[in-house]
């Protein structure tokens, strides 16, 4: 299991509450490289319970972490962009003609989500170590899913963000999600297999090598009946079986969960956690941002 306890202690951040963004300025240089200035040091550290939860599940929800006003302004920018590019109108579901709009580079390069920088720095300090991470070149990739119809636990597109190792050393990255609007069950929130990062680390240790997504899926399919069933289109009663019953793999409890929460919630994900896109069976779009936070020296182009 990857231990982050030492990292959080090493971060040396005073224990206290994070109250969202303080005034941080981000500027975009002509080459598109952001430089940030932080005017207020933010006091935040994870509690022992939060650290234990991150280690156990591979995902940590921090409720009400990002400021509501910032979330609402960023959601507004995405809606404006969707209207300009596709004629998608926030108030007219008949115009929601793209299920998963993408290509938000213009918004990102324009710095539309840079106000998240201060809060993200707090997460990176707590999980990667104070100052031990590289400032992202650009901040915030929108994840938007309009209603797609029926919901189920998908059998396909499960993946890891990075090749997994058996190392219990330092995390190379974490991935942070920001909820710009509430995300309700079956509403398109990313699905993940709670505990899978520990199964995969254990398997990578046995293999004595790092394992890419495809390797991991092949090994789990061959060796672990619960994962073999998850990856099979033939498996029925998927919600009951994978989300309610859960299962065991290499002696570790595993279960599919959705990212579900309220506006301003942060979710932080371990890089070896198996996850996938999800359908959206509700009548509102899923609006989130995702941002990898990268340990200093790690090549960001590998993400
Ligand atoms: O929820 C989504 O759209 C998928 C997110 C994802 O797979 C990722 O960020 O790697």
PDB file of C-alpha atoms and ligand atoms in Angstrom:
ATOM      1  CA  UNK A   1       0.000   0.000   0.000  1.00  0.00           C
ATOM      2  CA  UNK A   2       1.259   3.454  -0.771  1.00  0.00           C
ATOM      3  CA  UNK A   3       1.754   5.281   2.453  1.00  0.00           C
ATOM      4  CA  UNK A   4       1.162   8.993   2.399  1.00  0.00           C
ATOM      5  CA  UNK A   5       1.270   9.515   6.135  1.00  0.00           C
ATOM      6  CA  UNK A   6       4.911  10.514   6.043  1.00  0.00           C
ATOM      7  CA  UNK A   7       4.274  12.813   3.117  1.00  0.00           C
ATOM      8  CA  UNK A   8       1.531  14.663   4.908  1.00  0.00           C
ATOM      9  CA  UNK A   9       3.713  15.056   7.968  1.00  0.00           C
ATOM     10  CA  UNK A  10       6.657  16.102   5.820  1.00  0.00           C
ATOM     11  CA  UNK A  11       4.454  18.727   4.228  1.00  0.00           C
ATOM     12  CA  UNK A  12       4.549  20.480   7.573  1.00  0.00           C
ATOM     13  CA  UNK A  13       1.335  22.331   6.930  1.00  0.00           C
ATOM     14  CA  UNK A  14      -0.311  23.547  10.101  1.00  0.00           C
ATOM     15  CA  UNK A  15      -3.435  21.629  11.009  1.00  0.00           C
ATOM     16  CA  UNK A  16      -6.499  23.630  10.285  1.00  0.00           C
ATOM     17  CA  UNK A  17      -9.337  24.274   7.950  1.00  0.00           C
ATOM     18  CA  UNK A  18      -9.065  25.160   4.318  1.00  0.00           C
ATOM     19  CA  UNK A  19     -11.604  27.812   3.507  1.00  0.00           C
ATOM     20  CA  UNK A  20     -11.307  27.771  -0.230  1.00  0.00           C
ATOM     21  CA  UNK A  21      -9.451  30.159  -2.406  1.00  0.00           C
ATOM     22  CA  UNK A  22      -7.436  33.078  -1.181  1.00  0.00           C
ATOM     23  CA  UNK A  23      -6.281  35.700  -3.572  1.00  0.00           C
ATOM     24  CA  UNK A  24      -3.945  34.053  -6.014  1.00  0.00           C
ATOM     25  CA  UNK A  25      -3.087  35.595  -9.327  1.00  0.00           C
ATOM     26  CA  UNK A  26      -2.203  33.580 -12.356  1.00  0.00           C
ATOM     27  CA  UNK A  27      -0.715  35.142 -15.437  1.00  0.00           C
ATOM     28  CA  UNK A  28      -0.183  33.661 -18.833  1.00  0.00           C
ATOM     29  CA  UNK A  29       3.117  34.450 -20.506  1.00  0.00           C
ATOM     30  CA  UNK A  30       3.282  34.824 -24.288  1.00  0.00           C
ATOM     31  CA  UNK A  31       4.416  31.177 -24.504  1.00  0.00           C
ATOM     32  CA  UNK A  32       1.430  30.048 -22.491  1.00  0.00           C
ATOM     33  CA  UNK A  33       3.404  29.216 -19.343  1.00  0.00           C
ATOM     34  CA  UNK A  34       1.574  30.149 -16.197  1.00  0.00           C
ATOM     35  CA  UNK A  35       3.225  31.816 -13.276  1.00  0.00           C
ATOM     36  CA  UNK A  36       1.322  32.079 -10.043  1.00  0.00           C
ATOM     37  CA  UNK A  37       1.579  34.477  -7.189  1.00  0.00           C
ATOM     38  CA  UNK A  38       0.131  33.537  -3.862  1.00  0.00           C
ATOM     39  CA  UNK A  39      -0.654  36.339  -1.504  1.00  0.00           C
ATOM     40  CA  UNK A  40      -1.827  34.335   1.504  1.00  0.00           C
ATOM     41  CA  UNK A  41      -0.463  31.097   2.915  1.00  0.00           C
ATOM     42  CA  UNK A  42      -3.328  28.643   3.259  1.00  0.00           C
ATOM     43  CA  UNK A  43      -3.517  26.469   6.347  1.00  0.00           C
ATOM     44  CA  UNK A  44      -4.622  22.950   5.557  1.00  0.00           C
ATOM     45  CA  UNK A  45      -3.627  19.431   6.297  1.00  0.00           C
ATOM     46  CA  UNK A  46      -5.366  16.129   5.971  1.00  0.00           C
ATOM     47  CA  UNK A  47      -6.684  14.501   9.103  1.00  0.00           C
ATOM     48  CA  UNK A  48      -5.523  10.996  10.025  1.00  0.00           C
ATOM     49  CA  UNK A  49      -8.987   9.758   9.027  1.00  0.00           C
ATOM     50  CA  UNK A  50      -8.690  11.343   5.589  1.00  0.00           C
ATOM     51  CA  UNK A  51      -5.231   9.867   5.073  1.00  0.00           C
ATOM     52  CA  UNK A  52      -6.487   6.441   6.135  1.00  0.00           C
ATOM     53  CA  UNK A  53      -9.450   6.767   3.762  1.00  0.00           C
ATOM     54  CA  UNK A  54      -7.204   7.740   0.838  1.00  0.00           C
ATOM     55  CA  UNK A  55      -4.929   4.786   1.545  1.00  0.00           C
ATOM     56  CA  UNK A  56      -7.846   2.364   1.889  1.00  0.00           C
ATOM     57  CA  UNK A  57     -10.057   3.468  -0.976  1.00  0.00           C
ATOM     58  CA  UNK A  58      -7.609   5.210  -3.339  1.00  0.00           C
ATOM     59  CA  UNK A  59     -10.055   8.130  -3.542  1.00  0.00           C
ATOM     60  CA  UNK A  60     -10.715  10.893  -1.046  1.00  0.00           C
ATOM     61  CA  UNK A  61     -13.653  13.277  -1.042  1.00  0.00           C
ATOM     62  CA  UNK A  62     -13.044  16.663   0.603  1.00  0.00           C
ATOM     63  CA  UNK A  63     -16.484  18.296   0.841  1.00  0.00           C
ATOM     64  CA  UNK A  64     -16.939  22.009   0.167  1.00  0.00           C
ATOM     65  CA  UNK A  65     -13.259  22.487  -0.651  1.00  0.00           C
ATOM     66  CA  UNK A  66     -13.452  24.932  -3.561  1.00  0.00           C
ATOM     67  CA  UNK A  67     -15.354  28.239  -3.193  1.00  0.00           C
ATOM     68  CA  UNK A  68     -18.936  28.166  -4.461  1.00  0.00           C
ATOM     69  CA  UNK A  69     -18.585  31.466  -6.296  1.00  0.00           C
ATOM     70  CA  UNK A  70     -15.507  30.256  -8.185  1.00  0.00           C
ATOM     71  CA  UNK A  71     -17.294  27.041  -9.154  1.00  0.00           C
ATOM     72  CA  UNK A  72     -20.289  28.941 -10.444  1.00  0.00           C
ATOM     73  CA  UNK A  73     -18.118  31.356 -12.478  1.00  0.00           C
ATOM     74  CA  UNK A  74     -16.201  28.458 -14.032  1.00  0.00           C
ATOM     75  CA  UNK A  75     -19.389  26.584 -14.872  1.00  0.00           C
ATOM     76  CA  UNK A  76     -20.621  29.791 -16.530  1.00  0.00           C
ATOM     77  CA  UNK A  77     -17.478  29.938 -18.688  1.00  0.00           C
ATOM     78  CA  UNK A  78     -18.006  26.369 -19.852  1.00  0.00           C
ATOM     79  CA  UNK A  79     -21.642  27.090 -20.724  1.00  0.00           C
ATOM     80  CA  UNK A  80     -20.614  30.217 -22.654  1.00  0.00           C
ATOM     81  CA  UNK A  81     -18.013  28.205 -24.552  1.00  0.00           C
ATOM     82  CA  UNK A  82     -20.501  25.407 -25.312  1.00  0.00           C
ATOM     83  CA  UNK A  83     -22.963  27.934 -26.648  1.00  0.00           C
ATOM     84  CA  UNK A  84     -20.333  29.645 -28.815  1.00  0.00           C
ATOM     85  CA  UNK A  85     -19.016  26.395 -30.301  1.00  0.00           C
ATOM     86  CA  UNK A  86     -22.070  24.166 -30.500  1.00  0.00           C
ATOM     87  CA  UNK A  87     -25.125  26.328 -29.796  1.00  0.00           C
ATOM     88  CA  UNK A  88     -25.648  24.361 -26.566  1.00  0.00           C
ATOM     89  CA  UNK A  89     -27.852  26.503 -24.330  1.00  0.00           C
ATOM     90  CA  UNK A  90     -27.836  25.916 -20.588  1.00  0.00           C
ATOM     91  CA  UNK A  91     -31.589  26.452 -20.337  1.00  0.00           C
ATOM     92  CA  UNK A  92     -32.677  24.528 -23.424  1.00  0.00           C
ATOM     93  CA  UNK A  93     -32.152  20.772 -23.202  1.00  0.00           C
ATOM     94  CA  UNK A  94     -33.272  20.445 -26.819  1.00  0.00           C
ATOM     95  CA  UNK A  95     -29.920  22.054 -27.769  1.00  0.00           C
ATOM     96  CA  UNK A  96     -27.854  19.489 -25.830  1.00  0.00           C
ATOM     97  CA  UNK A  97     -26.850  17.657 -28.920  1.00  0.00           C
ATOM     98  CA  UNK A  98     -23.373  16.461 -27.911  1.00  0.00           C
ATOM     99  CA  UNK A  99     -23.076  13.839 -25.191  1.00  0.00           C
ATOM    100  CA  UNK A 100     -19.431  14.439 -24.341  1.00  0.00           C
ATOM    101  CA  UNK A 101     -18.216  17.763 -25.705  1.00  0.00           C
ATOM    102  CA  UNK A 102     -14.442  18.117 -25.621  1.00  0.00           C
ATOM    103  CA  UNK A 103     -11.642  20.319 -26.991  1.00  0.00           C
ATOM    104  CA  UNK A 104     -11.717  22.978 -24.291  1.00  0.00           C
ATOM    105  CA  UNK A 105      -8.096  24.016 -25.013  1.00  0.00           C
ATOM    106  CA  UNK A 106      -9.008  27.610 -25.797  1.00  0.00           C
ATOM    107  CA  UNK A 107     -10.731  28.077 -22.439  1.00  0.00           C
ATOM    108  CA  UNK A 108      -7.858  26.383 -20.627  1.00  0.00           C
ATOM    109  CA  UNK A 109      -5.156  28.400 -22.397  1.00  0.00           C
ATOM    110  CA  UNK A 110      -7.096  31.567 -21.695  1.00  0.00           C
ATOM    111  CA  UNK A 111      -6.708  30.819 -17.986  1.00  0.00           C
ATOM    112  CA  UNK A 112     -10.407  30.286 -17.331  1.00  0.00           C
ATOM    113  CA  UNK A 113      -9.733  27.856 -14.485  1.00  0.00           C
ATOM    114  CA  UNK A 114      -6.547  29.350 -13.061  1.00  0.00           C
ATOM    115  CA  UNK A 115      -8.345  30.548  -9.942  1.00  0.00           C
ATOM    116  CA  UNK A 116      -8.252  26.908  -8.813  1.00  0.00           C
ATOM    117  CA  UNK A 117      -4.480  27.116  -8.557  1.00  0.00           C
ATOM    118  CA  UNK A 118      -4.359  28.145  -4.946  1.00  0.00           C
ATOM    119  CA  UNK A 119      -6.664  25.383  -3.737  1.00  0.00           C
ATOM    120  CA  UNK A 120      -4.896  22.797  -5.881  1.00  0.00           C
ATOM    121  CA  UNK A 121      -1.573  23.859  -4.424  1.00  0.00           C
ATOM    122  CA  UNK A 122      -2.964  23.028  -1.028  1.00  0.00           C
ATOM    123  CA  UNK A 123      -3.872  19.501  -2.148  1.00  0.00           C
ATOM    124  CA  UNK A 124      -0.470  19.012  -3.795  1.00  0.00           C
ATOM    125  CA  UNK A 125       1.364  20.234  -0.695  1.00  0.00           C
ATOM    126  CA  UNK A 126      -0.616  17.859   1.503  1.00  0.00           C
ATOM    127  CA  UNK A 127      -0.252  14.753  -0.690  1.00  0.00           C
ATOM    128  CA  UNK A 128       3.011  15.210  -2.575  1.00  0.00           C
ATOM    129  CA  UNK A 129       4.898  17.243   0.040  1.00  0.00           C
ATOM    130  CA  UNK A 130       5.245  20.965   0.531  1.00  0.00           C
ATOM    131  CA  UNK A 131       6.614  22.480  -2.673  1.00  0.00           C
ATOM    132  CA  UNK A 132       7.677  19.033  -3.940  1.00  0.00           C
ATOM    133  CA  UNK A 133       5.571  19.279  -7.077  1.00  0.00           C
ATOM    134  CA  UNK A 134       5.650  21.156 -10.373  1.00  0.00           C
ATOM    135  CA  UNK A 135       3.132  23.855 -11.101  1.00  0.00           C
ATOM    136  CA  UNK A 136       0.862  22.680 -13.916  1.00  0.00           C
ATOM    137  CA  UNK A 137       1.400  24.415 -17.237  1.00  0.00           C
ATOM    138  CA  UNK A 138      -2.350  24.789 -17.625  1.00  0.00           C
ATOM    139  CA  UNK A 139      -5.072  24.310 -15.084  1.00  0.00           C
ATOM    140  CA  UNK A 140      -8.355  22.443 -15.226  1.00  0.00           C
ATOM    141  CA  UNK A 141      -9.620  20.119 -17.939  1.00  0.00           C
ATOM    142  CA  UNK A 142     -13.442  20.178 -18.145  1.00  0.00           C
ATOM    143  CA  UNK A 143     -15.225  16.811 -17.955  1.00  0.00           C
ATOM    144  CA  UNK A 144     -18.725  17.293 -19.337  1.00  0.00           C
ATOM    145  CA  UNK A 145     -21.324  14.573 -19.892  1.00  0.00           C
ATOM    146  CA  UNK A 146     -24.802  15.472 -21.051  1.00  0.00           C
ATOM    147  CA  UNK A 147     -27.621  12.951 -20.512  1.00  0.00           C
ATOM    148  CA  UNK A 148     -26.762   9.729 -22.348  1.00  0.00           C
ATOM    149  CA  UNK A 149     -29.694   7.501 -21.376  1.00  0.00           C
ATOM    150  CA  UNK A 150     -29.586   4.296 -19.384  1.00  0.00           C
ATOM    151  CA  UNK A 151     -27.014   3.910 -16.628  1.00  0.00           C
ATOM    152  CA  UNK A 152     -25.016   0.810 -15.819  1.00  0.00           C
ATOM    153  CA  UNK A 153     -21.572  -0.153 -14.578  1.00  0.00           C
ATOM    154  CA  UNK A 154     -19.549  -0.202 -17.793  1.00  0.00           C
ATOM    155  CA  UNK A 155     -17.477  -3.244 -18.727  1.00  0.00           C
ATOM    156  CA  UNK A 156     -15.080  -1.261 -20.928  1.00  0.00           C
ATOM    157  CA  UNK A 157     -12.682   1.682 -20.760  1.00  0.00           C
ATOM    158  CA  UNK A 158     -11.347   0.880 -17.307  1.00  0.00           C
ATOM    159  CA  UNK A 159      -7.832   2.288 -17.042  1.00  0.00           C
ATOM    160  CA  UNK A 160      -5.042   3.553 -14.796  1.00  0.00           C
ATOM    161  CA  UNK A 161      -3.529   6.993 -15.125  1.00  0.00           C
ATOM    162  CA  UNK A 162       0.053   5.720 -14.885  1.00  0.00           C
ATOM    163  CA  UNK A 163       1.826   2.378 -15.064  1.00  0.00           C
ATOM    164  CA  UNK A 164       1.503   0.910 -11.572  1.00  0.00           C
ATOM    165  CA  UNK A 165       4.402  -0.107  -9.395  1.00  0.00           C
ATOM    166  CA  UNK A 166       4.565  -2.123  -6.202  1.00  0.00           C
ATOM    167  CA  UNK A 167       6.468   0.674  -4.544  1.00  0.00           C
ATOM    168  CA  UNK A 168       5.206   2.039  -1.261  1.00  0.00           C
ATOM    169  CA  UNK A 169       7.310   5.139  -1.826  1.00  0.00           C
ATOM    170  CA  UNK A 170       6.321   8.578  -2.953  1.00  0.00           C
ATOM    171  CA  UNK A 171       3.279   9.123  -5.127  1.00  0.00           C
ATOM    172  CA  UNK A 172       4.362  10.424  -8.562  1.00  0.00           C
ATOM    173  CA  UNK A 173       1.071  12.197  -9.127  1.00  0.00           C
ATOM    174  CA  UNK A 174      -2.420  12.586  -7.761  1.00  0.00           C
ATOM    175  CA  UNK A 175      -5.433  13.584  -9.813  1.00  0.00           C
ATOM    176  CA  UNK A 176      -7.803  16.178  -8.363  1.00  0.00           C
ATOM    177  CA  UNK A 177     -11.416  16.614  -9.451  1.00  0.00           C
ATOM    178  CA  UNK A 178     -13.513  19.723  -8.767  1.00  0.00           C
ATOM    179  CA  UNK A 179     -17.316  19.532  -8.900  1.00  0.00           C
ATOM    180  CA  UNK A 180     -18.630  22.658 -10.638  1.00  0.00           C
ATOM    181  CA  UNK A 181     -22.224  21.562 -10.093  1.00  0.00           C
ATOM    182  CA  UNK A 182     -23.769  18.799  -7.973  1.00  0.00           C
ATOM    183  CA  UNK A 183     -23.136  15.285  -9.302  1.00  0.00           C
ATOM    184  CA  UNK A 184     -25.848  12.845  -8.280  1.00  0.00           C
ATOM    185  CA  UNK A 185     -25.874   9.034  -8.476  1.00  0.00           C
ATOM    186  CA  UNK A 186     -26.138   7.835 -12.099  1.00  0.00           C
ATOM    187  CA  UNK A 187     -25.382  11.401 -13.179  1.00  0.00           C
ATOM    188  CA  UNK A 188     -22.143  10.767 -15.093  1.00  0.00           C
ATOM    189  CA  UNK A 189     -19.617  10.983 -12.245  1.00  0.00           C
ATOM    190  CA  UNK A 190     -16.417   9.029 -12.936  1.00  0.00           C
ATOM    191  CA  UNK A 191     -16.661   5.395 -11.764  1.00  0.00           C
ATOM    192  CA  UNK A 192     -13.759   3.777  -9.928  1.00  0.00           C
ATOM    193  CA  UNK A 193     -12.926   0.527  -8.177  1.00  0.00           C
ATOM    194  CA  UNK A 194     -12.338   1.354  -4.558  1.00  0.00           C
ATOM    195  CA  UNK A 195      -9.310  -0.594  -3.245  1.00  0.00           C
ATOM    196  CA  UNK A 196      -8.039  -1.498  -6.726  1.00  0.00           C
ATOM    197  CA  UNK A 197      -4.814   0.520  -6.246  1.00  0.00           C
ATOM    198  CA  UNK A 198      -3.830  -1.874  -3.424  1.00  0.00           C
ATOM    199  CA  UNK A 199      -4.681  -4.979  -5.454  1.00  0.00           C
ATOM    200  CA  UNK A 200      -2.637  -3.612  -8.346  1.00  0.00           C
ATOM    201  CA  UNK A 201       0.334  -2.598  -6.174  1.00  0.00           C
ATOM    202  CA  UNK A 202       0.346  -6.082  -4.670  1.00  0.00           C
ATOM    203  CA  UNK A 203       0.274  -7.675  -8.147  1.00  0.00           C
ATOM    204  CA  UNK A 204       2.999  -5.329  -9.424  1.00  0.00           C
ATOM    205  CA  UNK A 205       5.189  -6.315  -6.463  1.00  0.00           C
ATOM    206  CA  UNK A 206       4.712  -9.971  -7.378  1.00  0.00           C
ATOM    207  CA  UNK A 207       5.620  -9.168 -10.991  1.00  0.00           C
ATOM    208  CA  UNK A 208       8.674  -7.127  -9.890  1.00  0.00           C
ATOM    209  CA  UNK A 209       7.950  -4.644 -12.644  1.00  0.00           C
ATOM    210  CA  UNK A 210       5.665  -1.753 -13.378  1.00  0.00           C
ATOM    211  CA  UNK A 211       2.370  -2.665 -15.044  1.00  0.00           C
ATOM    212  CA  UNK A 212       0.626  -0.616 -17.686  1.00  0.00           C
ATOM    213  CA  UNK A 213      -3.177  -0.361 -17.870  1.00  0.00           C
ATOM    214  CA  UNK A 214      -3.462  -3.112 -20.490  1.00  0.00           C
ATOM    215  CA  UNK A 215      -1.114  -5.423 -18.496  1.00  0.00           C
ATOM    216  CA  UNK A 216      -3.093  -4.823 -15.329  1.00  0.00           C
ATOM    217  CA  UNK A 217      -6.407  -5.556 -16.993  1.00  0.00           C
ATOM    218  CA  UNK A 218      -5.048  -8.726 -18.618  1.00  0.00           C
ATOM    219  CA  UNK A 219      -3.649 -10.025 -15.335  1.00  0.00           C
ATOM    220  CA  UNK A 220      -6.777  -9.186 -13.340  1.00  0.00           C
ATOM    221  CA  UNK A 221      -8.941 -10.789 -15.988  1.00  0.00           C
ATOM    222  CA  UNK A 222      -6.891 -13.978 -15.888  1.00  0.00           C
ATOM    223  CA  UNK A 223      -6.427 -14.217 -12.141  1.00  0.00           C
ATOM    224  CA  UNK A 224      -9.295 -12.502 -10.338  1.00  0.00           C
ATOM    225  CA  UNK A 225     -12.868 -13.708 -11.004  1.00  0.00           C
ATOM    226  CA  UNK A 226     -14.467 -10.499  -9.695  1.00  0.00           C
ATOM    227  CA  UNK A 227     -12.450  -8.327 -12.116  1.00  0.00           C
ATOM    228  CA  UNK A 228     -12.939 -10.833 -14.945  1.00  0.00           C
ATOM    229  CA  UNK A 229     -16.691 -10.445 -14.435  1.00  0.00           C
ATOM    230  CA  UNK A 230     -16.418  -6.630 -14.256  1.00  0.00           C
ATOM    231  CA  UNK A 231     -14.607  -6.515 -17.618  1.00  0.00           C
ATOM    232  CA  UNK A 232     -17.066  -8.919 -19.265  1.00  0.00           C
ATOM    233  CA  UNK A 233     -20.031  -7.658 -21.251  1.00  0.00           C
ATOM    234  CA  UNK A 234     -21.811 -10.907 -20.416  1.00  0.00           C
ATOM    235  CA  UNK A 235     -22.095 -10.148 -16.668  1.00  0.00           C
ATOM    236  CA  UNK A 236     -25.632  -9.201 -15.636  1.00  0.00           C
ATOM    237  CA  UNK A 237     -27.021  -7.389 -12.535  1.00  0.00           C
ATOM    238  CA  UNK A 238     -23.968  -5.184 -12.641  1.00  0.00           C
ATOM    239  CA  UNK A 239     -25.005  -2.574 -10.076  1.00  0.00           C
ATOM    240  CA  UNK A 240     -25.911  -5.226  -7.516  1.00  0.00           C
ATOM    241  CA  UNK A 241     -22.847  -7.314  -8.175  1.00  0.00           C
ATOM    242  CA  UNK A 242     -20.150  -4.658  -8.500  1.00  0.00           C
ATOM    243  CA  UNK A 243     -21.462  -1.705  -6.450  1.00  0.00           C
ATOM    244  CA  UNK A 244     -23.524  -3.309  -3.700  1.00  0.00           C
ATOM    245  CA  UNK A 245     -22.039  -6.775  -3.207  1.00  0.00           C
ATOM    246  CA  UNK A 246     -18.457  -5.840  -4.073  1.00  0.00           C
ATOM    247  CA  UNK A 247     -15.818  -8.537  -3.976  1.00  0.00           C
ATOM    248  CA  UNK A 248     -12.369  -9.668  -2.922  1.00  0.00           C
ATOM    249  CA  UNK A 249      -9.169  -9.731  -4.949  1.00  0.00           C
ATOM    250  CA  UNK A 250      -5.790 -10.750  -3.518  1.00  0.00           C
ATOM    251  CA  UNK A 251      -7.549 -10.609  -0.135  1.00  0.00           C
ATOM    252  CA  UNK A 252      -8.506  -6.938  -0.577  1.00  0.00           C
ATOM    253  CA  UNK A 253     -12.105  -5.652  -0.603  1.00  0.00           C
ATOM    254  CA  UNK A 254     -13.077  -4.024  -3.884  1.00  0.00           C
ATOM    255  CA  UNK A 255     -16.240  -2.252  -4.983  1.00  0.00           C
ATOM    256  CA  UNK A 256     -17.274   0.068  -7.826  1.00  0.00           C
ATOM    257  CA  UNK A 257     -18.208   3.574  -6.749  1.00  0.00           C
ATOM    258  CA  UNK A 258     -19.185   6.782  -8.511  1.00  0.00           C
ATOM    259  CA  UNK A 259     -17.867  10.276  -7.902  1.00  0.00           C
ATOM    260  CA  UNK A 260     -20.976  11.831  -6.363  1.00  0.00           C
ATOM    261  CA  UNK A 261     -21.085  15.087  -4.431  1.00  0.00           C
ATOM    262  CA  UNK A 262     -21.984  18.744  -4.174  1.00  0.00           C
ATOM    263  CA  UNK A 263     -20.740  21.888  -5.848  1.00  0.00           C
ATOM    264  CA  UNK A 264     -17.249  22.721  -4.568  1.00  0.00           C
ATOM    265  CA  UNK A 265     -16.370  19.201  -3.433  1.00  0.00           C
ATOM    266  CA  UNK A 266     -12.863  17.974  -4.256  1.00  0.00           C
ATOM    267  CA  UNK A 267     -12.035  14.350  -5.006  1.00  0.00           C
ATOM    268  CA  UNK A 268      -8.423  13.235  -5.002  1.00  0.00           C
ATOM    269  CA  UNK A 269      -7.493  10.011  -6.784  1.00  0.00           C
ATOM    270  CA  UNK A 270      -4.511   7.672  -6.435  1.00  0.00           C
ATOM    271  CA  UNK A 271      -2.706   7.189  -9.791  1.00  0.00           C
ATOM    272  CA  UNK A 272      -3.086   3.381  -9.706  1.00  0.00           C
ATOM    273  CA  UNK A 273      -6.823   3.424  -9.103  1.00  0.00           C
ATOM    274  CA  UNK A 274      -8.813   1.694 -11.845  1.00  0.00           C
ATOM    275  CA  UNK A 275     -11.466   4.091 -13.190  1.00  0.00           C
ATOM    276  CA  UNK A 276     -13.653   4.753 -16.221  1.00  0.00           C
ATOM    277  CA  UNK A 277     -16.101   7.170 -17.755  1.00  0.00           C
ATOM    278  CA  UNK A 278     -19.768   6.675 -16.846  1.00  0.00           C
ATOM    279  CA  UNK A 279     -23.116   7.213 -18.553  1.00  0.00           C
ATOM    280  CA  UNK A 280     -25.418   9.990 -17.358  1.00  0.00           C
ATOM    281  CA  UNK A 281     -28.996   8.820 -16.820  1.00  0.00           C
ATOM    282  CA  UNK A 282     -30.210  12.087 -15.274  1.00  0.00           C
ATOM    283  CA  UNK A 283     -31.569  15.221 -16.898  1.00  0.00           C
ATOM    284  CA  UNK A 284     -28.646  17.528 -15.982  1.00  0.00           C
ATOM    285  CA  UNK A 285     -25.124  17.489 -17.412  1.00  0.00           C
ATOM    286  CA  UNK A 286     -22.186  16.355 -15.301  1.00  0.00           C
ATOM    287  CA  UNK A 287     -19.778  19.309 -14.978  1.00  0.00           C
ATOM    288  CA  UNK A 288     -16.392  18.699 -13.375  1.00  0.00           C
ATOM    289  CA  UNK A 289     -12.778  19.751 -13.813  1.00  0.00           C
ATOM    290  CA  UNK A 290      -9.836  17.412 -13.476  1.00  0.00           C
ATOM    291  CA  UNK A 291      -6.212  18.323 -12.869  1.00  0.00           C
ATOM    292  CA  UNK A 292      -3.185  16.062 -12.423  1.00  0.00           C
ATOM    293  CA  UNK A 293      -0.779  17.291  -9.752  1.00  0.00           C
ATOM    294  CA  UNK A 294       2.702  16.101 -10.526  1.00  0.00           C
ATOM    295  CA  UNK A 295       5.705  15.431  -8.319  1.00  0.00           C
ATOM    296  CA  UNK A 296       8.708  17.607  -9.189  1.00  0.00           C
ATOM    297  CA  UNK A 297      10.860  16.016 -11.862  1.00  0.00           C
ATOM    298  CA  UNK A 298       8.090  13.804 -13.203  1.00  0.00           C
ATOM    299  CA  UNK A 299       7.649  14.249 -16.945  1.00  0.00           C
ATOM    300  CA  UNK A 300       4.206  15.841 -17.377  1.00  0.00           C
ATOM    301  CA  UNK A 301       4.125  14.776 -21.020  1.00  0.00           C
ATOM    302  CA  UNK A 302       3.719  11.152 -19.835  1.00  0.00           C
ATOM    303  CA  UNK A 303       0.203  11.957 -18.603  1.00  0.00           C
TER     304      UNK A 303
HETATM  305  O1  LIG B   1     -15.193  11.012 -15.821  1.00  0.00           O
HETATM  306  C1  LIG B   1     -14.607  11.007 -16.897  1.00  0.00           C
HETATM  307  O2  LIG B   1     -15.034  11.620 -17.866  1.00  0.00           O
HETATM  308  C2  LIG B   1     -13.330  10.185 -17.064  1.00  0.00           C
HETATM  309  C3  LIG B   1     -12.204  10.722 -16.283  1.00  0.00           C
HETATM  310  C4  LIG B   1     -10.970   9.927 -16.554  1.00  0.00           C
HETATM  311  O3  LIG B   1     -11.014   8.806 -16.991  1.00  0.00           O
HETATM  312  C5  LIG B   1      -9.674  10.500 -16.273  1.00  0.00           C
HETATM  313  O4  LIG B   1      -9.616  11.663 -15.844  1.00  0.00           O
HETATM  314  O5  LIG B   1      -8.659   9.793 -16.484  1.00  0.00           O
END
